[in-house]
Coordinates of C-alpha atoms and ligand atoms in Angstrom, one line a residue:
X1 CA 0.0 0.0 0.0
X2 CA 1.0 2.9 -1.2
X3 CA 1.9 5.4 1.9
X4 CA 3.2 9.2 1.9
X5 CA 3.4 11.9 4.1
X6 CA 3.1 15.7 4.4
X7 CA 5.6 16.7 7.2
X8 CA 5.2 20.5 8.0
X9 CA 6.7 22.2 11.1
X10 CA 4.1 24.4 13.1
X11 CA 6.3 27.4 12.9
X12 CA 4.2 29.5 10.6
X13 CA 0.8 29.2 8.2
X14 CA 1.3 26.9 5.0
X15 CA 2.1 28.5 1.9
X16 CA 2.5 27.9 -1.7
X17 CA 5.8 26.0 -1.1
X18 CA 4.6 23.8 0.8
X19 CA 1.2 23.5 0.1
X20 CA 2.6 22.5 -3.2
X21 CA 4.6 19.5 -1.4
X22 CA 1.2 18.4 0.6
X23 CA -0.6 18.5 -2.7
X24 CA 1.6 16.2 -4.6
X25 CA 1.8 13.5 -1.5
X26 CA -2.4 13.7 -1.8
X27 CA -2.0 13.4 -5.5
X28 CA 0.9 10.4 -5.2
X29 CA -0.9 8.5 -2.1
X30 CA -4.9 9.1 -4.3
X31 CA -3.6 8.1 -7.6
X32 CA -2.3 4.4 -5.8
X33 CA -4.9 3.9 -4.0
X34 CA -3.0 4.7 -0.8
X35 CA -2.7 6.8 2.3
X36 CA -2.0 10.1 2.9
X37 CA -0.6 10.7 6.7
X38 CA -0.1 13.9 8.2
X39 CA 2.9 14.4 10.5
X40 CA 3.4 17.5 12.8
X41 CA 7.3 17.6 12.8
X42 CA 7.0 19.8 16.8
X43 CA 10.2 18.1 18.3
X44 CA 11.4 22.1 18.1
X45 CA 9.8 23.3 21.4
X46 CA 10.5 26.7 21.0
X47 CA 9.8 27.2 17.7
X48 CA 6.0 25.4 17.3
X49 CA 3.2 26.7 18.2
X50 CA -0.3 24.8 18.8
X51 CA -2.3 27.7 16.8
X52 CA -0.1 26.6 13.8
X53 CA -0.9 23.1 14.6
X54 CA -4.7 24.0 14.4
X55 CA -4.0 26.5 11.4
X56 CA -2.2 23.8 9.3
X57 CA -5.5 21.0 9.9
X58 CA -7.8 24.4 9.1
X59 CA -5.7 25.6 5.8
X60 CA -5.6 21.5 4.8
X61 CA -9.7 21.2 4.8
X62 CA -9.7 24.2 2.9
X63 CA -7.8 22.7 0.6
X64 CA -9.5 19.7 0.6
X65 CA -6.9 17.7 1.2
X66 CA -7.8 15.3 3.4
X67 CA -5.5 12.4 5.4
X68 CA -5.9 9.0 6.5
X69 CA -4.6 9.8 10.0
X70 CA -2.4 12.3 11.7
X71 CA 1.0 11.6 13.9
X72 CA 2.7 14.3 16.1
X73 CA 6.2 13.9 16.8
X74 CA 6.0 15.2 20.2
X75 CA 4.2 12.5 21.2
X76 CA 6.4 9.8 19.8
X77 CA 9.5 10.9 21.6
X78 CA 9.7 6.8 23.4
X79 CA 10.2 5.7 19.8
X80 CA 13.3 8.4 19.1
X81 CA 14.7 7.5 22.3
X82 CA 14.5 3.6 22.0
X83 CA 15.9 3.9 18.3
X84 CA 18.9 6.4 19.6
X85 CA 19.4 3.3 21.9
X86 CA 19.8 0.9 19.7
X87 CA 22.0 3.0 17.3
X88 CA 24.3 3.7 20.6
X89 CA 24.4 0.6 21.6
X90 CA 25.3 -0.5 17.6
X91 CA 28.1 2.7 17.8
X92 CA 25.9 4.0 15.5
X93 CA 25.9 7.6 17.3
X94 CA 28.3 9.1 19.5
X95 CA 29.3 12.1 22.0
X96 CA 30.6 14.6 20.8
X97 CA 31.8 17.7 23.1
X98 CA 32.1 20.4 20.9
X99 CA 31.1 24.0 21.1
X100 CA 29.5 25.7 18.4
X101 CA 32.4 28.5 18.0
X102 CA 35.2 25.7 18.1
X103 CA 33.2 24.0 15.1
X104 CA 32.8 27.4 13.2
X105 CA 36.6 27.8 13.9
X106 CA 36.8 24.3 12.1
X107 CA 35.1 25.1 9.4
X108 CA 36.6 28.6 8.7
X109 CA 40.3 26.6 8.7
X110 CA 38.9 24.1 6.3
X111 CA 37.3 26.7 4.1
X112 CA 40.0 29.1 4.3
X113 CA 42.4 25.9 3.0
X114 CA 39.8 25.8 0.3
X115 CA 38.8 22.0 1.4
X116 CA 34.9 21.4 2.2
X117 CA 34.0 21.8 5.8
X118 CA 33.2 18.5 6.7
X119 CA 33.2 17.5 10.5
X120 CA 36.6 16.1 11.6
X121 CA 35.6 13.0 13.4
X122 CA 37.5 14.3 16.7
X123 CA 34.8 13.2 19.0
X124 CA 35.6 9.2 17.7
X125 CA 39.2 9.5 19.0
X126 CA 38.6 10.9 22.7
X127 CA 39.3 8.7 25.2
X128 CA 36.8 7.5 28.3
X129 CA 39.0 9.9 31.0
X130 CA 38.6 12.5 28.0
X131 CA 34.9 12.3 28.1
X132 CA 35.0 12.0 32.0
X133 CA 36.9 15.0 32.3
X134 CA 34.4 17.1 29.6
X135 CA 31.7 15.8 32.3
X136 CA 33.2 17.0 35.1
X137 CA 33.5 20.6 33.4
X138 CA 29.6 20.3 33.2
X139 CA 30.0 19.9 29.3
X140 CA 27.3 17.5 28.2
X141 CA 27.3 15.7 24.8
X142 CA 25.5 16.6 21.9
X143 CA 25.0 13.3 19.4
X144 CA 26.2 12.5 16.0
X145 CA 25.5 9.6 13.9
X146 CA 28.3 7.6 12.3
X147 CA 27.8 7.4 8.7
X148 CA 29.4 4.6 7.3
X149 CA 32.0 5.2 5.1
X150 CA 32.7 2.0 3.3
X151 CA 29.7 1.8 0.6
X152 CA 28.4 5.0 -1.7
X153 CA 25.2 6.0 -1.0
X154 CA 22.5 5.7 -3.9
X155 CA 18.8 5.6 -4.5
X156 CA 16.6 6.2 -8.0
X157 CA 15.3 9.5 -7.8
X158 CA 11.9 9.3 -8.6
X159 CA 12.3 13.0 -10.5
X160 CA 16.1 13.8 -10.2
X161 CA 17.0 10.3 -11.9
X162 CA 19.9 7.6 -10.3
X163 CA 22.1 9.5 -7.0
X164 CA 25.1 9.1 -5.3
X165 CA 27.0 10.4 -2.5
X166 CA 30.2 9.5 -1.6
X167 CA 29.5 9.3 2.6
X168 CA 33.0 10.3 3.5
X169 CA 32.1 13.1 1.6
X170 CA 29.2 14.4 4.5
X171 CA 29.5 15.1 7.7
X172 CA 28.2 13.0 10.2
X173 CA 25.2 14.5 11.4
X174 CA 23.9 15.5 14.8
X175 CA 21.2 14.1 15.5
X176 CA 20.5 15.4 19.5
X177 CA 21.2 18.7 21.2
X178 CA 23.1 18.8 24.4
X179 CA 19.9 19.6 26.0
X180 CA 18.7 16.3 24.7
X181 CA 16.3 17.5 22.2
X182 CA 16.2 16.0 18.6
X183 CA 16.9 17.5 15.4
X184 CA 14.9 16.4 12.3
X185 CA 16.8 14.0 10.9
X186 CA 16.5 10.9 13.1
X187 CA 12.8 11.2 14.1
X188 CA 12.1 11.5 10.6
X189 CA 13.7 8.1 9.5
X190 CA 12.1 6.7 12.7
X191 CA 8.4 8.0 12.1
X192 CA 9.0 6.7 8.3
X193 CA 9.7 3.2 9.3
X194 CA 7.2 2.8 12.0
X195 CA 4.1 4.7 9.7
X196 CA 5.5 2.8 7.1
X197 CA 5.9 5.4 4.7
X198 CA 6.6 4.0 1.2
X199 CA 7.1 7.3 -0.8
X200 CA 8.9 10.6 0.4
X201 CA 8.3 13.7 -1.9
X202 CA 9.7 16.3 -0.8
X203 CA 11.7 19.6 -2.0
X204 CA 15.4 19.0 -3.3
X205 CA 16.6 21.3 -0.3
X206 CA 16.4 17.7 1.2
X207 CA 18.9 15.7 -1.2
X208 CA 21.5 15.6 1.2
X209 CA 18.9 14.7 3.7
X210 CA 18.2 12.0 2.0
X211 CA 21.5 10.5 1.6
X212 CA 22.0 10.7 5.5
X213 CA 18.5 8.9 6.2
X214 CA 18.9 6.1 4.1
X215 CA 22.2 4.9 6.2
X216 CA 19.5 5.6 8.8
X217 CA 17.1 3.4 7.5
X218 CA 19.4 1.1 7.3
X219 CA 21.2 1.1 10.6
X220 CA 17.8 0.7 12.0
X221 CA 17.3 -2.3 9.9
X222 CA 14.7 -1.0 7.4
X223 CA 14.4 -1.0 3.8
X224 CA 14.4 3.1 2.8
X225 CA 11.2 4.4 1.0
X226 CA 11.6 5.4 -2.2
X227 CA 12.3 8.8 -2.4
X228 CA 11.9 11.8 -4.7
X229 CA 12.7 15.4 -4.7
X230 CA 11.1 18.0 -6.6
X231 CA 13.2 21.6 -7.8
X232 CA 12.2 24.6 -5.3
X233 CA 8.9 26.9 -6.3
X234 CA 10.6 31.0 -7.2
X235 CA 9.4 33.9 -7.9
X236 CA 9.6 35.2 -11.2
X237 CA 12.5 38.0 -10.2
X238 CA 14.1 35.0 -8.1
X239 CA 12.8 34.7 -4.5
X240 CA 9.1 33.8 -3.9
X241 CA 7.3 37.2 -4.6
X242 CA 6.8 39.6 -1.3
X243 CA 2.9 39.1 -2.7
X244 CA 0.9 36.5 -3.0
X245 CA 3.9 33.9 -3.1
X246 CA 4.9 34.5 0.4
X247 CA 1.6 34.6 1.6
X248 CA 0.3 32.1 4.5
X249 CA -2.6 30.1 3.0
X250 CA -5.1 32.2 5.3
X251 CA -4.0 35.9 3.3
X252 CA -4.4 34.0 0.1
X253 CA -7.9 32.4 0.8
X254 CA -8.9 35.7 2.3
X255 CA -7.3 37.8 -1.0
X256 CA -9.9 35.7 -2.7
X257 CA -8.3 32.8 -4.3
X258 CA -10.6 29.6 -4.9
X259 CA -8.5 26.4 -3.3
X260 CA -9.2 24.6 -6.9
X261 CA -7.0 27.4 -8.1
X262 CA -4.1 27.0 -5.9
X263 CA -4.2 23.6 -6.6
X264 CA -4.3 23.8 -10.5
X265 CA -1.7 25.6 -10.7
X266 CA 0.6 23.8 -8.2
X267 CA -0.2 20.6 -9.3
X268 CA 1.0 21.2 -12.8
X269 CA 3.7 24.0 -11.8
X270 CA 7.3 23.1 -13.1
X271 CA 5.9 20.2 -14.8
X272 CA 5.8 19.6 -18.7
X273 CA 2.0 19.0 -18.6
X274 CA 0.2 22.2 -19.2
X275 CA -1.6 24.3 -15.9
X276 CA -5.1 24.3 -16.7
X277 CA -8.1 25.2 -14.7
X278 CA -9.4 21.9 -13.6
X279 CA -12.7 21.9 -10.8
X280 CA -12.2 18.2 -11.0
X281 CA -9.8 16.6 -8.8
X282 CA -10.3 13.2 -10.4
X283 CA -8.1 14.8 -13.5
X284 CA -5.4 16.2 -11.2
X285 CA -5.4 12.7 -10.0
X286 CA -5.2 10.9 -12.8
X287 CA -3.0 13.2 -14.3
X288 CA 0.0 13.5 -11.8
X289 CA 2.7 12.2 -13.4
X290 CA 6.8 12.6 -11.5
X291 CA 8.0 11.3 -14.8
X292 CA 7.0 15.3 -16.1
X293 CA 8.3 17.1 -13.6
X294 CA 11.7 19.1 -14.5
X295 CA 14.5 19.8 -13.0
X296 CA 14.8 23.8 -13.2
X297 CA 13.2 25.8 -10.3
X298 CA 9.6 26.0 -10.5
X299 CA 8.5 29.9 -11.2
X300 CA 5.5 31.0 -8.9
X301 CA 3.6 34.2 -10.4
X302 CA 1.0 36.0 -8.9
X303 CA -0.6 36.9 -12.2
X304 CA -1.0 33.0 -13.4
X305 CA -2.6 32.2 -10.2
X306 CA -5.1 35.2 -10.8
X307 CA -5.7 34.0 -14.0
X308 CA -6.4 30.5 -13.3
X309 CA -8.7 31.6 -10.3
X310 CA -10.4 33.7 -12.5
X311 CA -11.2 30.7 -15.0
X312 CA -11.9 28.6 -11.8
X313 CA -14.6 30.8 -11.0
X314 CA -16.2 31.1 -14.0
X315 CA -16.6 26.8 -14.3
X316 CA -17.9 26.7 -10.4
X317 CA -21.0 25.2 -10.1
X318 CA -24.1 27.0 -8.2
X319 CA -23.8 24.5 -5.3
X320 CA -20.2 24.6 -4.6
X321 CA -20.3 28.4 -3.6
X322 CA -24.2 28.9 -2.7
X323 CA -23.4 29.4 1.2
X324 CA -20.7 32.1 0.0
X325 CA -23.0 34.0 -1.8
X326 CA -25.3 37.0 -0.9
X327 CA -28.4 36.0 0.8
X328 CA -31.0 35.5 -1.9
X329 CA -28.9 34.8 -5.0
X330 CA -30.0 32.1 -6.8
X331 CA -28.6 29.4 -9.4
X332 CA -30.1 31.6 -12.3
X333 CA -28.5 35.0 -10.2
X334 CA -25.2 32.9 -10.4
X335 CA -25.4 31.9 -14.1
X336 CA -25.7 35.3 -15.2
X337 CA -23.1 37.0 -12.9
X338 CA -20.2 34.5 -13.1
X339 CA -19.2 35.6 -16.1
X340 CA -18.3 39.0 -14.9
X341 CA -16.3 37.8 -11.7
X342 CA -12.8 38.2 -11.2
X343 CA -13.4 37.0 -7.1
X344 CA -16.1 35.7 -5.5
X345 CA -16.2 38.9 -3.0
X346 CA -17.5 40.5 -6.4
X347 CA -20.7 38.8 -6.4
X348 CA -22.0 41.0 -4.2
X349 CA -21.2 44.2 -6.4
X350 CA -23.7 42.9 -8.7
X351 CA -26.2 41.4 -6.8
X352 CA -27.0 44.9 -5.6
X353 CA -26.9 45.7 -9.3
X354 CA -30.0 43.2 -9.0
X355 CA -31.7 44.3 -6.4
X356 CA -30.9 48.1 -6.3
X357 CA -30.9 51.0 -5.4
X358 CA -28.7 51.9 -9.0
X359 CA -27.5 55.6 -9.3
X360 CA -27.4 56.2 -13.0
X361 CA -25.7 59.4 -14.6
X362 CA -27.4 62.3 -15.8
X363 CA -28.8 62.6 -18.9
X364 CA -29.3 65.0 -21.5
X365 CA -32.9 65.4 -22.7
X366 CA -33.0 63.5 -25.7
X367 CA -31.6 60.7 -24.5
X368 CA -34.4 61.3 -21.4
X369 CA -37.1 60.8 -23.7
X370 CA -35.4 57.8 -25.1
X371 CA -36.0 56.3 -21.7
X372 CA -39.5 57.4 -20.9
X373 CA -39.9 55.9 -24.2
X374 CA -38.3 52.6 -23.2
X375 CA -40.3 52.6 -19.8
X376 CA -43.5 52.3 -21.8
X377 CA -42.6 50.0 -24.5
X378 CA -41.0 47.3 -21.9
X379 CA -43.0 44.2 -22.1
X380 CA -42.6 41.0 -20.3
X381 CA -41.8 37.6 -21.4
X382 CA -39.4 35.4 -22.0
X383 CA -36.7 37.5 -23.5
X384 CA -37.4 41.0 -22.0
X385 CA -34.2 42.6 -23.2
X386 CA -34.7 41.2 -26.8
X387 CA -37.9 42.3 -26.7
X388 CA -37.2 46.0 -25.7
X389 CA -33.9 46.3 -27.5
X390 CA -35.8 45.6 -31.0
X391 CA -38.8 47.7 -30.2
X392 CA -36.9 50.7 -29.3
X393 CA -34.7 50.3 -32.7
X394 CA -37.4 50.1 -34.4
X395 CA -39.4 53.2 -33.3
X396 CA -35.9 55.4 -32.6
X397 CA -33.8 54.6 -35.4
X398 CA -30.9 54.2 -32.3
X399 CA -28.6 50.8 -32.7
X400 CA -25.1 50.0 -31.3
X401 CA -23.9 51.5 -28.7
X402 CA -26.6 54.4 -28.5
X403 CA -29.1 52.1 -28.3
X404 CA -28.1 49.6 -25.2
X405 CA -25.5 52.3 -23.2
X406 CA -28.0 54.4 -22.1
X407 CA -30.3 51.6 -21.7
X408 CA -27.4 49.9 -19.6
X409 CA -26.6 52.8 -17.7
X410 CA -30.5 53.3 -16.6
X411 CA -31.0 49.9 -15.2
X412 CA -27.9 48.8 -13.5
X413 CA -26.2 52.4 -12.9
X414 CA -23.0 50.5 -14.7
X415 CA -21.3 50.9 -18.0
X416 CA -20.1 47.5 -18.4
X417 CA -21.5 44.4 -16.5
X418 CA -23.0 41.2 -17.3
X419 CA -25.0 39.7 -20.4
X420 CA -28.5 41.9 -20.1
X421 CA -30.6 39.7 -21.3
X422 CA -29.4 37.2 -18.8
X423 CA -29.6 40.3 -15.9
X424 CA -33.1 41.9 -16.9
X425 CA -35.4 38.5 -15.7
X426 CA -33.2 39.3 -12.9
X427 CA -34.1 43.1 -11.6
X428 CA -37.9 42.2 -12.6
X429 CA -40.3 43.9 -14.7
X430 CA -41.7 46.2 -11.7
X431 CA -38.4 47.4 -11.0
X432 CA -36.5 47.7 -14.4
X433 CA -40.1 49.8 -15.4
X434 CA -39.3 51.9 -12.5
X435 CA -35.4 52.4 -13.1
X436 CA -36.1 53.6 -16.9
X437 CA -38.3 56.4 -15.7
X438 CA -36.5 57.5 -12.8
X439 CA -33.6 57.8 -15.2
X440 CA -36.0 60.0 -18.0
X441 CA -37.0 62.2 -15.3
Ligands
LIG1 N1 9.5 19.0 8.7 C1 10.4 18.9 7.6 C2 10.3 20.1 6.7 O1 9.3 20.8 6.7 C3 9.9 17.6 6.8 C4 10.8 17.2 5.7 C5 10.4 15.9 5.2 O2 9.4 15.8 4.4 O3 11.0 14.9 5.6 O4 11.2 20.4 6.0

């Protein structure tokens, strides 16, 4: 079974980055038939905040994208201590004593000898009375894990293609503070196995991640997922845009944007298949394909996402945004005014087109009489605007834009606006009667 996971850290509202990564697990884990867990990475005390916790579930339904079950590392924290354990006991992780200045000193040597600043091993060769006496000082240990150095590392990378690290190349990483608290790596490998996680996605800032957790997986006597990392979402000028790119998902749902926009466009984003506007998950679904997703940075634009939202809106069906609507717009109300809608927030500029009061300009006298014409020659029926449109050109000689503007202007108080032969049924034959000669007087 199929099994992947969206692994966000409550340290801030979800945005486009990584709603894109959340999307693409759902897509992966639907497409399969699988499951789609959500894990809240909170090992980081300090930094996680349960408001996130609750925003990230919140921003997630919004979305629609729904999970099979959700994990919290800060409750699993027996499991990261029993597998630290084992890996101890295995000499898999060791003390290391260490202040963070004395490493930065390291590095700066090993940088400044133009070598790559990879961690010396010192800890390995200290001795048990050099430990004791780092003890006595009060120094506690912080933890790293002992890659091993005889075998490269390599997995298939489900979009980067075959990949291999040469271990002695990395640094072995720390895996727990000196305060005892975890860093992400090791949890992460631990949560994978025991959720049984088949398929990480994630962005390529994890590659060399990845090369660390799969010795991981393997000291802890697991076969490693398969894994796949997709190039980082940019701006168009570079960074994700200080707009709608760097958003939280809250900003960008109150800014207007439709989730099955967001998730057009990220689902398809830095891909080779084309971003459409698709209402209909079941296509995204299908669709997903890692096999067309490139390897050049993903460009996130503001614009495109308006764009797409914009065509969203227009295919909505009445159902799917009646409770967002004003009170008393119907399915026929919605029809007519979709057209016209950049956001859904707009609907409400012309539903009081609909329902009036309208304010229309001043006219000059001819085009007064025009009107009080217009108010008596307005019939009902099934095409009212067709009706008095053809009636008036008739009589008045007017066509084009003489004819409907003022006729336009009258009713709805607007120049421009939706289809009026779809809007007229709408305003009614009392009030549209009314509106004409209040506009000739
Ligand atoms: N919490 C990690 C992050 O947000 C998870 C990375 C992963 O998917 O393993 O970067």
């Amino acid at each position: 079974m199929v099994t992947t996971r969206f692994a966000p850290s409550p340290t801030g509202r979800l945005h486009v980055g990584n709603i894109r990564t959340a999307l693409h697990n759902w897509l992966l884990a639907k497409q399969a038939g699988g499951r789609f867990l959500l894990r809240i990475d909170d090992t980081d005390a300090a930094r996680s905040e349960e408001r996130f916790v609750d925003a990230i579930r919140e921003d997630l339904a919004w979305l629609g994208l729904d999970h099979d079950g959700e994990e919290r590392q800060s409750a699993r924290l027996a499991e990261y201590e029993a597998a630290f354990e084992a890996l101890r006991a295995a000499g898999r992780v060791y003390p290391a004593y260490e202040t963070a200045q004395e490493l930065e000193l390291k590095r700066k040597i090993l940088l400044g000898r133009g070598l790559p600043p990879i961690y010396d091993r010192a800890a390995l060769s200290l001795s048990d009375e050099d430990r004791a006496a780092k003890e006595a000082e009060g120094v506690a240990p912080h933890w790293r894990f002992k890659l091993d150095h005889d075998s490269m590392i390599e997995w298939d990378d489900g979009i980067r293609g075959p990949q291999h690290f040469d271990p002695a190349q990395l640094s072995d990483p720390v895996v727990r503070r000196a305060d005892g608290s975890w860093l992400y790596m090791l949890p992460s490998a631990v949560d994978d196995i025991a959720m049984g996680v088949t398929d990480v996605l994630r962005g390529e800032d994890h590659v060399s991640n990845t090369a660390v957790q799969i010795q991981m997986f393997t000291a802890l006597d697991a076969a490693p997922p398969r894994f796949a990392h997709e190039a980082l979402l940019v701006g168009r000028e570079g960074k994700l845009s200080k707009r709608l790119g760097a958003l939280g998902c809250d900003a960008l749902r109150e800014s207007g944007i439709e989730p099955e926009a967001l998730l057009s466009l990220l689902a398809r984003l830095g891909t080779s298949q084309p971003v459409e506007p698709i209402i209909d998950r079941s296509k995204l679904i299908e669709t997903f394909d890692l096999g067309t997703f490139g390897r050049a940075p993903a460009k996130f634009d503001d614009a495109e996402l308006g764009r797409i939202n914009t065509a969203i809106l227009h295919q909505l069906p009445y159902d799917d945004v009646a409770a967002r609507l004003p009170e008393g717009m119907g399915p026929q109300a919605w029809e007519a005014i979709r057209p016209n809608l950049e956001k859904l927030a707009d609907a409400q500029d012309w539903w009081s087109v609909v329902t009036g009061p309208v304010s229309p300009p001043d006219f000059d006298d001819e085009t007064k009489a025009f009107l009080a014409r217009a108010a008596e020659l307005l019939t009902w029926g099934d095409e009212p605007w067709r009706g008095l449109t053809a009636a008036l050109k008739e009589e008045t000689g007017r066509k084009g834009k003489a004819l409907f503007l003022p006729l336009r202007q009258a009713l709805t108080g607007r120049d421009h606006g939706p289809d009026m032969n779809a809007l007229l049924p709408l305003i009614g034959e009392e009030a549209a009667r009314s509106r004409l000669a209040a506009a000739a007087r």
